[in-house]
mmCIF file of C-alpha atoms in Angstrom:
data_model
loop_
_atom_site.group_PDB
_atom_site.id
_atom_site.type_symbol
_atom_site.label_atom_id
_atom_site.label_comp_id
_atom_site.label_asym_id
_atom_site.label_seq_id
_atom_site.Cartn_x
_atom_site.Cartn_y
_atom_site.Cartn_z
ATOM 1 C CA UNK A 1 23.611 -26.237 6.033
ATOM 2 C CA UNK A 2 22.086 -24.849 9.462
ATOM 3 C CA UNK A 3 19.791 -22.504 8.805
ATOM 4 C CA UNK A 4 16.897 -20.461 11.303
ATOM 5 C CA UNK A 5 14.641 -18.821 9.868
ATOM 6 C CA UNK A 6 12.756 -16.475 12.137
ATOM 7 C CA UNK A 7 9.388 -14.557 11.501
ATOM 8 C CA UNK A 8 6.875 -12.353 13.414
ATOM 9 C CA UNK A 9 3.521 -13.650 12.734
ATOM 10 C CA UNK A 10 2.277 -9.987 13.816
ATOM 11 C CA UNK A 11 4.807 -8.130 11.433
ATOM 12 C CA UNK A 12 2.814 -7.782 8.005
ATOM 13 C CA UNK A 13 -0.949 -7.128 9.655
ATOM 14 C CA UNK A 14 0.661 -4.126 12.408
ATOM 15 C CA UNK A 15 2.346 -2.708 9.666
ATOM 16 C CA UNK A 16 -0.722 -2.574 7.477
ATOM 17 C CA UNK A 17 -2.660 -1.633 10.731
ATOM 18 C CA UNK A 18 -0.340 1.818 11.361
ATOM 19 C CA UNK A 19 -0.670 1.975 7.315
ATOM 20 C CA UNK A 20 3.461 2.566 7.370
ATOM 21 C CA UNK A 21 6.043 1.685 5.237
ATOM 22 C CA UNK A 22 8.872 -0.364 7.238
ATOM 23 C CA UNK A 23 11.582 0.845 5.356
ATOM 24 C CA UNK A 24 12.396 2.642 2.420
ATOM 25 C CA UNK A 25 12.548 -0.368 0.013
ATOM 26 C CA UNK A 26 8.428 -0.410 0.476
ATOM 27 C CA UNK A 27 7.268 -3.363 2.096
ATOM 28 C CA UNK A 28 7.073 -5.186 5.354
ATOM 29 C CA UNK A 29 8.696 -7.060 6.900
ATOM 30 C CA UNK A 30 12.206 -6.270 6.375
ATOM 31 C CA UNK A 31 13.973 -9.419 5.440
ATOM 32 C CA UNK A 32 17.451 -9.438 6.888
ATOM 33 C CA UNK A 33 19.548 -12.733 6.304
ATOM 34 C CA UNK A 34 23.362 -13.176 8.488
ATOM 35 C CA UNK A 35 26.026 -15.862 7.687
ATOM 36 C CA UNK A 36 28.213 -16.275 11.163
ATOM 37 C CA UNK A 37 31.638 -17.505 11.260
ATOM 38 C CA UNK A 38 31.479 -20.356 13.659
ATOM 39 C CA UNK A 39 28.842 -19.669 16.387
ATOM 40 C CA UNK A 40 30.254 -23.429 18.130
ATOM 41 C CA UNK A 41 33.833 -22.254 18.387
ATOM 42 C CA UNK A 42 33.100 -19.828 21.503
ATOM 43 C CA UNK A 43 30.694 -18.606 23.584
ATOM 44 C CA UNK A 44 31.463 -14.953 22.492
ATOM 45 C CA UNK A 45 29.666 -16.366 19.261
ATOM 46 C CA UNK A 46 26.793 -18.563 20.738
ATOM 47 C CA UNK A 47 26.188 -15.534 22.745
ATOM 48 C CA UNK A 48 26.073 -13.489 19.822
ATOM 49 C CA UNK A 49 24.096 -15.531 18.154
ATOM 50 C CA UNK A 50 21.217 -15.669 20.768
ATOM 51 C CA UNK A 51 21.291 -12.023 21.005
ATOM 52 C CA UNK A 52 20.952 -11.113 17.508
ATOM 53 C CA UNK A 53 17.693 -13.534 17.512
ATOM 54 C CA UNK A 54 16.218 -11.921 20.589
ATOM 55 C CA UNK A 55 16.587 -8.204 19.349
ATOM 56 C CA UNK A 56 15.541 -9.638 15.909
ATOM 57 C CA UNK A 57 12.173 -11.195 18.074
ATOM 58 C CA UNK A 58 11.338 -7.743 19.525
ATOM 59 C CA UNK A 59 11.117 -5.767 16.273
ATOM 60 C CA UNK A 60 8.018 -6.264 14.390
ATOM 61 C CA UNK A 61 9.091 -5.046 11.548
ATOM 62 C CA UNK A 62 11.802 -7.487 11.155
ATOM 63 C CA UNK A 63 12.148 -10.817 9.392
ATOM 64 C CA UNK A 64 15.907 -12.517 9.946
ATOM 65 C CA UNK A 65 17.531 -15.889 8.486
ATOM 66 C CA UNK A 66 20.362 -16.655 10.678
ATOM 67 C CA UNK A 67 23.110 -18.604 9.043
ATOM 68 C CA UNK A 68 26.340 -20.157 10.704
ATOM 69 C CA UNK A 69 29.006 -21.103 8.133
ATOM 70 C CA UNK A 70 30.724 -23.163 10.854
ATOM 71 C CA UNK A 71 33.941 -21.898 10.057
ATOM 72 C CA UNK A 72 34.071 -23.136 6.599
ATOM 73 C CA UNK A 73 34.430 -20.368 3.795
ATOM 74 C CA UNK A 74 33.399 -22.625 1.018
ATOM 75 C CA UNK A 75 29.991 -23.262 3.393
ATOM 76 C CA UNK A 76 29.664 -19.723 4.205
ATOM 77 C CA UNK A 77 30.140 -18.501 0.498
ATOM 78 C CA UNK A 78 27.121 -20.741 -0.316
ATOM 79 C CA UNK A 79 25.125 -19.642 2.473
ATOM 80 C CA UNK A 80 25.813 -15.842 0.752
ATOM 81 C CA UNK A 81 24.582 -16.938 -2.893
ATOM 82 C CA UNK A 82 21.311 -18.548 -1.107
ATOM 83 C CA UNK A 83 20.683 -15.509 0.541
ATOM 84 C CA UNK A 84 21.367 -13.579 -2.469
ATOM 85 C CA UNK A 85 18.931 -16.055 -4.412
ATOM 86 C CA UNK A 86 16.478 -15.814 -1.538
ATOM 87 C CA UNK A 87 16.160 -12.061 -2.613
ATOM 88 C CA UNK A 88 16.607 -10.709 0.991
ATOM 89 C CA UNK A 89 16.685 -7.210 1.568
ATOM 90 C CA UNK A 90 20.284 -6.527 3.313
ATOM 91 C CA UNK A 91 22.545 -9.316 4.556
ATOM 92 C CA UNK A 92 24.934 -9.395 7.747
ATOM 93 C CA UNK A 93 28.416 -11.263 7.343
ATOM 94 C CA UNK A 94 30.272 -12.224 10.070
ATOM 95 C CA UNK A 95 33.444 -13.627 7.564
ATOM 96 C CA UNK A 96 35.538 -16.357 8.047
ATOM 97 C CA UNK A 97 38.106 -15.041 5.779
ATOM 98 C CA UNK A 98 38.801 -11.620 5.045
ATOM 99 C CA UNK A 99 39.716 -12.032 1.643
ATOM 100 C CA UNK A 100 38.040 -15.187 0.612
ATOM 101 C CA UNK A 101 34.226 -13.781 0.863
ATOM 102 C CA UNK A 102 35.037 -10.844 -0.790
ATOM 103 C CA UNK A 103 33.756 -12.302 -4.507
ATOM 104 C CA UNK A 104 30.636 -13.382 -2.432
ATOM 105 C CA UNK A 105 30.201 -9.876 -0.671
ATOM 106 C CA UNK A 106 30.570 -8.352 -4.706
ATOM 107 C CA UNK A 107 27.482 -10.221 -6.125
ATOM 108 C CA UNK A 108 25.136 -9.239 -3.327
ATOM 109 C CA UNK A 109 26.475 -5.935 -4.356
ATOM 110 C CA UNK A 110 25.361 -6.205 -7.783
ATOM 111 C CA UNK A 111 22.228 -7.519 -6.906
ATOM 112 C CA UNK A 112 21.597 -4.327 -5.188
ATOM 113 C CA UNK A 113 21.116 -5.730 -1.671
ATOM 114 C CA UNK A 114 23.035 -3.933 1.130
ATOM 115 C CA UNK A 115 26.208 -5.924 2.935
ATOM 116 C CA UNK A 116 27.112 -5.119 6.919
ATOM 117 C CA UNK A 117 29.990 -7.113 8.240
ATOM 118 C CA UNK A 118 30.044 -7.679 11.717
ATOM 119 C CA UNK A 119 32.558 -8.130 14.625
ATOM 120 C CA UNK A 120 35.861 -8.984 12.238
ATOM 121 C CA UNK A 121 36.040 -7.061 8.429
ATOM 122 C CA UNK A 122 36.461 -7.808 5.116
ATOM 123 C CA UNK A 123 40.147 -7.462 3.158
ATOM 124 C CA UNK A 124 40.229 -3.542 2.221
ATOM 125 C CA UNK A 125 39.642 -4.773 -1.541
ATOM 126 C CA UNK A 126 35.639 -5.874 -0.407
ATOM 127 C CA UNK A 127 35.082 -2.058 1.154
ATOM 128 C CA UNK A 128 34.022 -1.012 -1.819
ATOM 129 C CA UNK A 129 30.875 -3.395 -1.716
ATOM 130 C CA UNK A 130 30.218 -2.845 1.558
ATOM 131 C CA UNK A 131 27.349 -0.219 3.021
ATOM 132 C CA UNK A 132 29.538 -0.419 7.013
ATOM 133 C CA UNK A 133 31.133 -2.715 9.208
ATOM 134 C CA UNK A 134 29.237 -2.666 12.563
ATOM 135 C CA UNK A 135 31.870 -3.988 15.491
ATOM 136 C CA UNK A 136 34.643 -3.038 17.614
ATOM 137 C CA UNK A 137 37.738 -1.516 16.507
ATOM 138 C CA UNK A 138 40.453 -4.572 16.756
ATOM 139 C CA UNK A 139 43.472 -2.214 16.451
ATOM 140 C CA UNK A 140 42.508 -0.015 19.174
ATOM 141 C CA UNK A 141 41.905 -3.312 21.321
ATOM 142 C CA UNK A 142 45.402 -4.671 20.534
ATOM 143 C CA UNK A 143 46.754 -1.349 21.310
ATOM 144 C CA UNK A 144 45.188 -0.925 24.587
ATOM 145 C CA UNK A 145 45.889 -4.217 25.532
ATOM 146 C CA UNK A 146 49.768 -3.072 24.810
ATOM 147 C CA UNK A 147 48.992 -0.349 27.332
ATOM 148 C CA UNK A 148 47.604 -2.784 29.975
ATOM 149 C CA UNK A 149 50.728 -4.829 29.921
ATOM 150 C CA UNK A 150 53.190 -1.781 29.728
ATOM 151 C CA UNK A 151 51.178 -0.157 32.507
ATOM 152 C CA UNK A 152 51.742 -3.453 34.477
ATOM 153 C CA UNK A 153 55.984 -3.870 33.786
ATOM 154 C CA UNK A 154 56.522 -0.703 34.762
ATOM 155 C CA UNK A 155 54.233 -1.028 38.066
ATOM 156 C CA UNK A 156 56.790 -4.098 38.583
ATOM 157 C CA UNK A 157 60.082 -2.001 37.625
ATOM 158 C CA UNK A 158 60.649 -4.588 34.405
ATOM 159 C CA UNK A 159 59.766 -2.516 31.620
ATOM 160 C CA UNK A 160 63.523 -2.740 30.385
ATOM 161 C CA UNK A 161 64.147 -6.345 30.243
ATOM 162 C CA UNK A 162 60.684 -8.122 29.826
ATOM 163 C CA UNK A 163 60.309 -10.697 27.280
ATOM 164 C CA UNK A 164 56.797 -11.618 26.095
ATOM 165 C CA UNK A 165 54.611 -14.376 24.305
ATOM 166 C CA UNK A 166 52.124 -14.018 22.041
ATOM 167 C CA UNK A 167 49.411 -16.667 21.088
ATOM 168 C CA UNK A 168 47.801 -15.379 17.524
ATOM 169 C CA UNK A 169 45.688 -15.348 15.086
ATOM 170 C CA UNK A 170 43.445 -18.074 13.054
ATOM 171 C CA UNK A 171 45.022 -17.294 9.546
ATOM 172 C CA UNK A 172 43.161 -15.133 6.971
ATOM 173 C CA UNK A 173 40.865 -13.878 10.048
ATOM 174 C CA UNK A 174 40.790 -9.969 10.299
ATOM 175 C CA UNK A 175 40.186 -9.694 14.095
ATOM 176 C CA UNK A 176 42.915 -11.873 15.240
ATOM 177 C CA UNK A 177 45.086 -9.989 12.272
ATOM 178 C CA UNK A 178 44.207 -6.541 13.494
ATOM 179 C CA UNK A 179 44.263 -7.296 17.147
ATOM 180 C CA UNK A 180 47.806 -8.567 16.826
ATOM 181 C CA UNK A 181 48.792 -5.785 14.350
ATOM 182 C CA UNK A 182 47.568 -3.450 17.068
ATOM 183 C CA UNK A 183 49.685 -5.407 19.931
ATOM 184 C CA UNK A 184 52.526 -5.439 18.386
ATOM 185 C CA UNK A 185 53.077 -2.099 16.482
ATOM 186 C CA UNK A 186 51.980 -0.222 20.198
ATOM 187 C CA UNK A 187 54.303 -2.378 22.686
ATOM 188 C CA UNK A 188 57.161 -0.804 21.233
ATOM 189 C CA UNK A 189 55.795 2.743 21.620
ATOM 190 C CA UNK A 190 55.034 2.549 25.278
ATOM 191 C CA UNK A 191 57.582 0.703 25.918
ATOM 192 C CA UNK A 192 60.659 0.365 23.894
ATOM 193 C CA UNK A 193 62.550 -2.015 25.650
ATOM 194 C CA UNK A 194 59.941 -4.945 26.266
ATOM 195 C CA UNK A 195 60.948 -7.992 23.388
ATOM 196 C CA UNK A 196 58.201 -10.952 22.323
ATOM 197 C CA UNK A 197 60.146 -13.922 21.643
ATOM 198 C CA UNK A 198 57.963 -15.763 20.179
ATOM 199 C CA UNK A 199 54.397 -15.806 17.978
ATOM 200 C CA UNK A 200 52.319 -18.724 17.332
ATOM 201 C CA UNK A 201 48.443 -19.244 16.417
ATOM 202 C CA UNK A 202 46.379 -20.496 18.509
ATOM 203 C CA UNK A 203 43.040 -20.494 15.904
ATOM 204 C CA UNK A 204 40.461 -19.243 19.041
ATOM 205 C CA UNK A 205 41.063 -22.718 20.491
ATOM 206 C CA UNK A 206 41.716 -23.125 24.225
ATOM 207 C CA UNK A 207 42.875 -26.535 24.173
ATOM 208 C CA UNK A 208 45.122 -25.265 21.234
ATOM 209 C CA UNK A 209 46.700 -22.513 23.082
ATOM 210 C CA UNK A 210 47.272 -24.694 26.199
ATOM 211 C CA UNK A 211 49.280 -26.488 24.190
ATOM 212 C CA UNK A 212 51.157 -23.392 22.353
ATOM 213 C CA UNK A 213 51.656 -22.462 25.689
ATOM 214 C CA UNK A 214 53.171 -25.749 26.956
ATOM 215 C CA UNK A 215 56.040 -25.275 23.838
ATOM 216 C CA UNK A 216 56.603 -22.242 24.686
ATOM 217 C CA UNK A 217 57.334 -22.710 28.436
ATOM 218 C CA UNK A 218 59.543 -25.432 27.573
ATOM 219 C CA UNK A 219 61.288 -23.351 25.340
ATOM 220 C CA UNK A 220 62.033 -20.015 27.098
ATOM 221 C CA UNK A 221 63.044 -19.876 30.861
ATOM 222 C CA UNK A 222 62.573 -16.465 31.238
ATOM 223 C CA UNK A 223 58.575 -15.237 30.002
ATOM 224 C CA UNK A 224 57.083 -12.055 32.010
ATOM 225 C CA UNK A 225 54.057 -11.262 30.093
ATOM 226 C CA UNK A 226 51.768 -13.208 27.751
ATOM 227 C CA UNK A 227 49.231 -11.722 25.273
ATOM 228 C CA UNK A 228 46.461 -13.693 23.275
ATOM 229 C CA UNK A 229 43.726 -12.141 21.071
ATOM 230 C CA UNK A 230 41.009 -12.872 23.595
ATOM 231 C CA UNK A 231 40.701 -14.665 26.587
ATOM 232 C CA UNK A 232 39.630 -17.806 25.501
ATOM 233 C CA UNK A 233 42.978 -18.257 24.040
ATOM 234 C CA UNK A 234 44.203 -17.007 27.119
ATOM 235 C CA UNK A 235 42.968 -18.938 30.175
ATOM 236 C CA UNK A 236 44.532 -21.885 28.159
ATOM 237 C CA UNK A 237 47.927 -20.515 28.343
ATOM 238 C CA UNK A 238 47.614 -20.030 31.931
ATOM 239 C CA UNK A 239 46.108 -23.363 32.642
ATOM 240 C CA UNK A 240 49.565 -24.428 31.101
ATOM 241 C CA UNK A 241 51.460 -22.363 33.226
ATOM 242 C CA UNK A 242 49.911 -23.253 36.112
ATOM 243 C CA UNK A 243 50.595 -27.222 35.546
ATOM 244 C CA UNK A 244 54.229 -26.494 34.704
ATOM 245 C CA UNK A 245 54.610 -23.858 38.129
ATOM 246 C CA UNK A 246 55.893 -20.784 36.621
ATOM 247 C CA UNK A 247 54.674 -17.982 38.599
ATOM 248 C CA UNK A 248 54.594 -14.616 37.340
ATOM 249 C CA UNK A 249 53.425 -14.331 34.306
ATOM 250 C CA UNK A 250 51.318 -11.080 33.712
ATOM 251 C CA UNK A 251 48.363 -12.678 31.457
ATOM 252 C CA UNK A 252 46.735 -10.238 29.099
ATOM 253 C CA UNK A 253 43.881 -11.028 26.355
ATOM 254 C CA UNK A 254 42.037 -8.385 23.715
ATOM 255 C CA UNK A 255 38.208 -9.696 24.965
ATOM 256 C CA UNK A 256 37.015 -10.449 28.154
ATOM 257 C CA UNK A 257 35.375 -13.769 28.827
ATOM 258 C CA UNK A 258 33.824 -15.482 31.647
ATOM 259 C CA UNK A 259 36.769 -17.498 32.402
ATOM 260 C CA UNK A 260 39.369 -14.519 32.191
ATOM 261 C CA UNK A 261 37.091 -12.216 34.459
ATOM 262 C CA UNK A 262 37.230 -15.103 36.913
ATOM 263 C CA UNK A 263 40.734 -15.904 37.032
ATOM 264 C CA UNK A 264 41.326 -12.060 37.128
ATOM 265 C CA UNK A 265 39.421 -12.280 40.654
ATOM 266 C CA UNK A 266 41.376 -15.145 41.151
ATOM 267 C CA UNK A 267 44.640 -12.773 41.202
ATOM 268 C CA UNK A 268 45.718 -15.254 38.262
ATOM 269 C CA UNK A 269 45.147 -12.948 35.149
ATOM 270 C CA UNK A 270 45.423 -9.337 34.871
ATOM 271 C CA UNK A 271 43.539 -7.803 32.246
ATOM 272 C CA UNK A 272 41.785 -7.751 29.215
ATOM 273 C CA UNK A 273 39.575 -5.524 26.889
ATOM 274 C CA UNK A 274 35.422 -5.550 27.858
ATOM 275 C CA UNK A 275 33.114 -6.315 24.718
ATOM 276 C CA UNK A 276 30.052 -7.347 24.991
ATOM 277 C CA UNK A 277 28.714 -10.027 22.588
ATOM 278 C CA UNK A 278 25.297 -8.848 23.138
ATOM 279 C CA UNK A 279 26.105 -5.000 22.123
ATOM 280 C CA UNK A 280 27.670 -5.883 19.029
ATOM 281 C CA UNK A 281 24.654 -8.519 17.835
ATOM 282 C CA UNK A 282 22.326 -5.584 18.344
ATOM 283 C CA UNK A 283 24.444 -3.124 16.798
ATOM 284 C CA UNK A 284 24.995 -5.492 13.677
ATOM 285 C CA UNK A 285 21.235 -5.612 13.424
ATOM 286 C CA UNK A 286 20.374 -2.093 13.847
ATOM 287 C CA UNK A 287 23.155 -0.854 11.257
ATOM 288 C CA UNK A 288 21.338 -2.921 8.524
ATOM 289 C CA UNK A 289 17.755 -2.104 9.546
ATOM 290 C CA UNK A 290 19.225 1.960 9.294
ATOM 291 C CA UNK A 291 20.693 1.065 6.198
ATOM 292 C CA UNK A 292 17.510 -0.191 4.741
ATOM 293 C CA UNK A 293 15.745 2.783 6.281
ATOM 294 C CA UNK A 294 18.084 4.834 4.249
ATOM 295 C CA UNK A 295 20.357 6.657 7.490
ATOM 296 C CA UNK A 296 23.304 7.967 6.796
ATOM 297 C CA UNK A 297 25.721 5.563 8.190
ATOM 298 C CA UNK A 298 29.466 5.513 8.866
ATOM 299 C CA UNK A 299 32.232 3.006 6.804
ATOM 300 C CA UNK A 300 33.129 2.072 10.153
ATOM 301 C CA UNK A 301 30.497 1.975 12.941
ATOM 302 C CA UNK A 302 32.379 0.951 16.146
ATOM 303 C CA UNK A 303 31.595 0.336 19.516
ATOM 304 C CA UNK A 304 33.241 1.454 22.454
ATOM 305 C CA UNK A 305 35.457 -1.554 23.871
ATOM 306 C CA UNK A 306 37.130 -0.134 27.276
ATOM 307 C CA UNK A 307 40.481 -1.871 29.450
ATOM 308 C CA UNK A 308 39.405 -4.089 31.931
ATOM 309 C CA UNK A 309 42.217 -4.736 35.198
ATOM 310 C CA UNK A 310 42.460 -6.133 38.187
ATOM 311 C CA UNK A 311 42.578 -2.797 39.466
ATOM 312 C CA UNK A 312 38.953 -1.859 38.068
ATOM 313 C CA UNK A 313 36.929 -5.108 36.911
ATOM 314 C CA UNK A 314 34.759 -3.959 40.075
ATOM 315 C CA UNK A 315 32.939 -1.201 37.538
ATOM 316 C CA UNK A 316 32.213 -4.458 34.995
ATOM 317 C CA UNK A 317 30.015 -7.220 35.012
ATOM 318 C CA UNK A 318 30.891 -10.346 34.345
ATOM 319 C CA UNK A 319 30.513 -11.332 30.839
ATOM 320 C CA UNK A 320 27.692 -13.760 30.229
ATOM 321 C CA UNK A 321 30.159 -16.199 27.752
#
């Protein structure tokens, strides 16, 4: 089991020193533990990872055991009954199935210690033992990136006859259920007329996905646009389309990465939605330390998660994963 535990040395005597209570359950440090879903699959989740630590670092008042589950559920349901066990005072899930953790998510419930999932929700059965979800709203991500690639077929006079591909979800993982859910119930709003051929998961693999891709580009002559639930997935697909020559293709994902943002200055890619690992690690960590401090806090905390084009990645930096 990987497990980091880190502590400020300085946390108990300064908070003695100011003679203040941390938080409202009456001592301090604040323990907080988190159970990721697989911080080696992606650099969205390394970077994550090394963000929540740092902002974790800077706060005194905080004490944090940082779990990865390695995108096992079995491993990440045992990683929740150890924090449980450990007593901690709120824990931070990151789940690698949305249904799967929810018995897991119920007895830290019962044990009275407050749950925030991050980045990708629970099953809507678990939102009763939940205290928020801290993270970006996946729908609204697959629906803009609808908008991108609508915006983009008309641009090109196609938006009658355009057939697209879609690269989806790992199965059982909210995100990549949501962001496609979002996709595919908005294409048809903006534009009626665009069909997707074909669906298959690509499981937040590139290698995967180049390989998805390769099928599919055997399979259908005719592809205009291509959507994948982040760009990961996508930069694979077009590394497949560039090896078989077909030109054309308007490349879309639901989160920018490093790789996307430089193929989209490349000309090769066209957009993508901008979320930043390093907002939502902080975020995740600041919704629990509110919710030990007793804040009112919404179900759903989101962050803001804006389209990112050719046309305007000049107002964005490039992500650091």
């Amino acid at each position: 089991m990987k497990r980091r535990t880190i502590l400020s040395a300085t946390a108990a005597v300064a908070a003695m020193t100011a003679g203040s209570i941390a938080f409202a359950g009456g001592h301090s440090p604040m323990r907080i533990g988190i159970t990721q879903n697989n911080v080696g699959v992606d650099s969205y989740q390394t970077t994550y990872e090394k963000a929540f630590i740092a902002a974790a670092e800077a706060n005194e008042n905080v004490e944090v055991v940082v779990l990865d589950a390695g995108g096992d559920v079995a491993r990440q349901i045992a990683q929740m009954e150890d924090l449980i066990q450990q007593e901690v005072d709120a824990i931070i899930i990151w789940p690698t199935n949305g249904e799967a953790v929810i018995p897991a998510v119920r007895k830290a419930f019962q044990a009275d210690i407050p749950v925030i999932v991050t980045n990708s929700n629970i099953a809507e059965a678990g939102f009763g033992f939940v205290k928020s979800f801290s993270g970006p709203d996946n729908v609204t991500q697959g629906a803009r990136s609808a908008e991108i690639m609508c915006d983009k077929f008309k641009d090109m006079g196609i938006e009658n006859e355009a057939q697209v591909v879609h690269i989806t979800r790992q199965p059982g993982y909210t995100t990549a259920i949501e962001r496609a859910s979002g996709f595919e119930d908005r294409l048809p709003e903006v534009c009626p007329n665009v069909t997707i051929v074909d669906t298959q998961p690509g499981d937040w693999n590139r290698e995967k996905s180049q390989q998805v891709m390769e099928a599919f580009l055997v399979k259908y002559d005719d592809i205009d646009g291509f959507y994948a639930g982040d760009d990961n997935m996508g930069v694979g697909a077009l590394n497949a389309a560039k090896a078989a020559g077909r030109d054309g293709i308007i490349f879309v994902g639901a989160t920018n990465f490093a790789v996307g943002y430089e193929a989209m200055a490349a000309g090769e890619y066209w957009g993508s939605i901008y979320q930043s690992p390093v907002d939502d690690a902080e975020a995740a960590l600041k919704t629990a330390i509110d919710a030990l401090n007793g804040e009112d806090l919404p179900f759903l905390n989101y962050f803001d998660t804006p389209k990112i084009t050719q046309d305007n990645m000049g107002e964005f930096t490039k992500p650091v994963f």
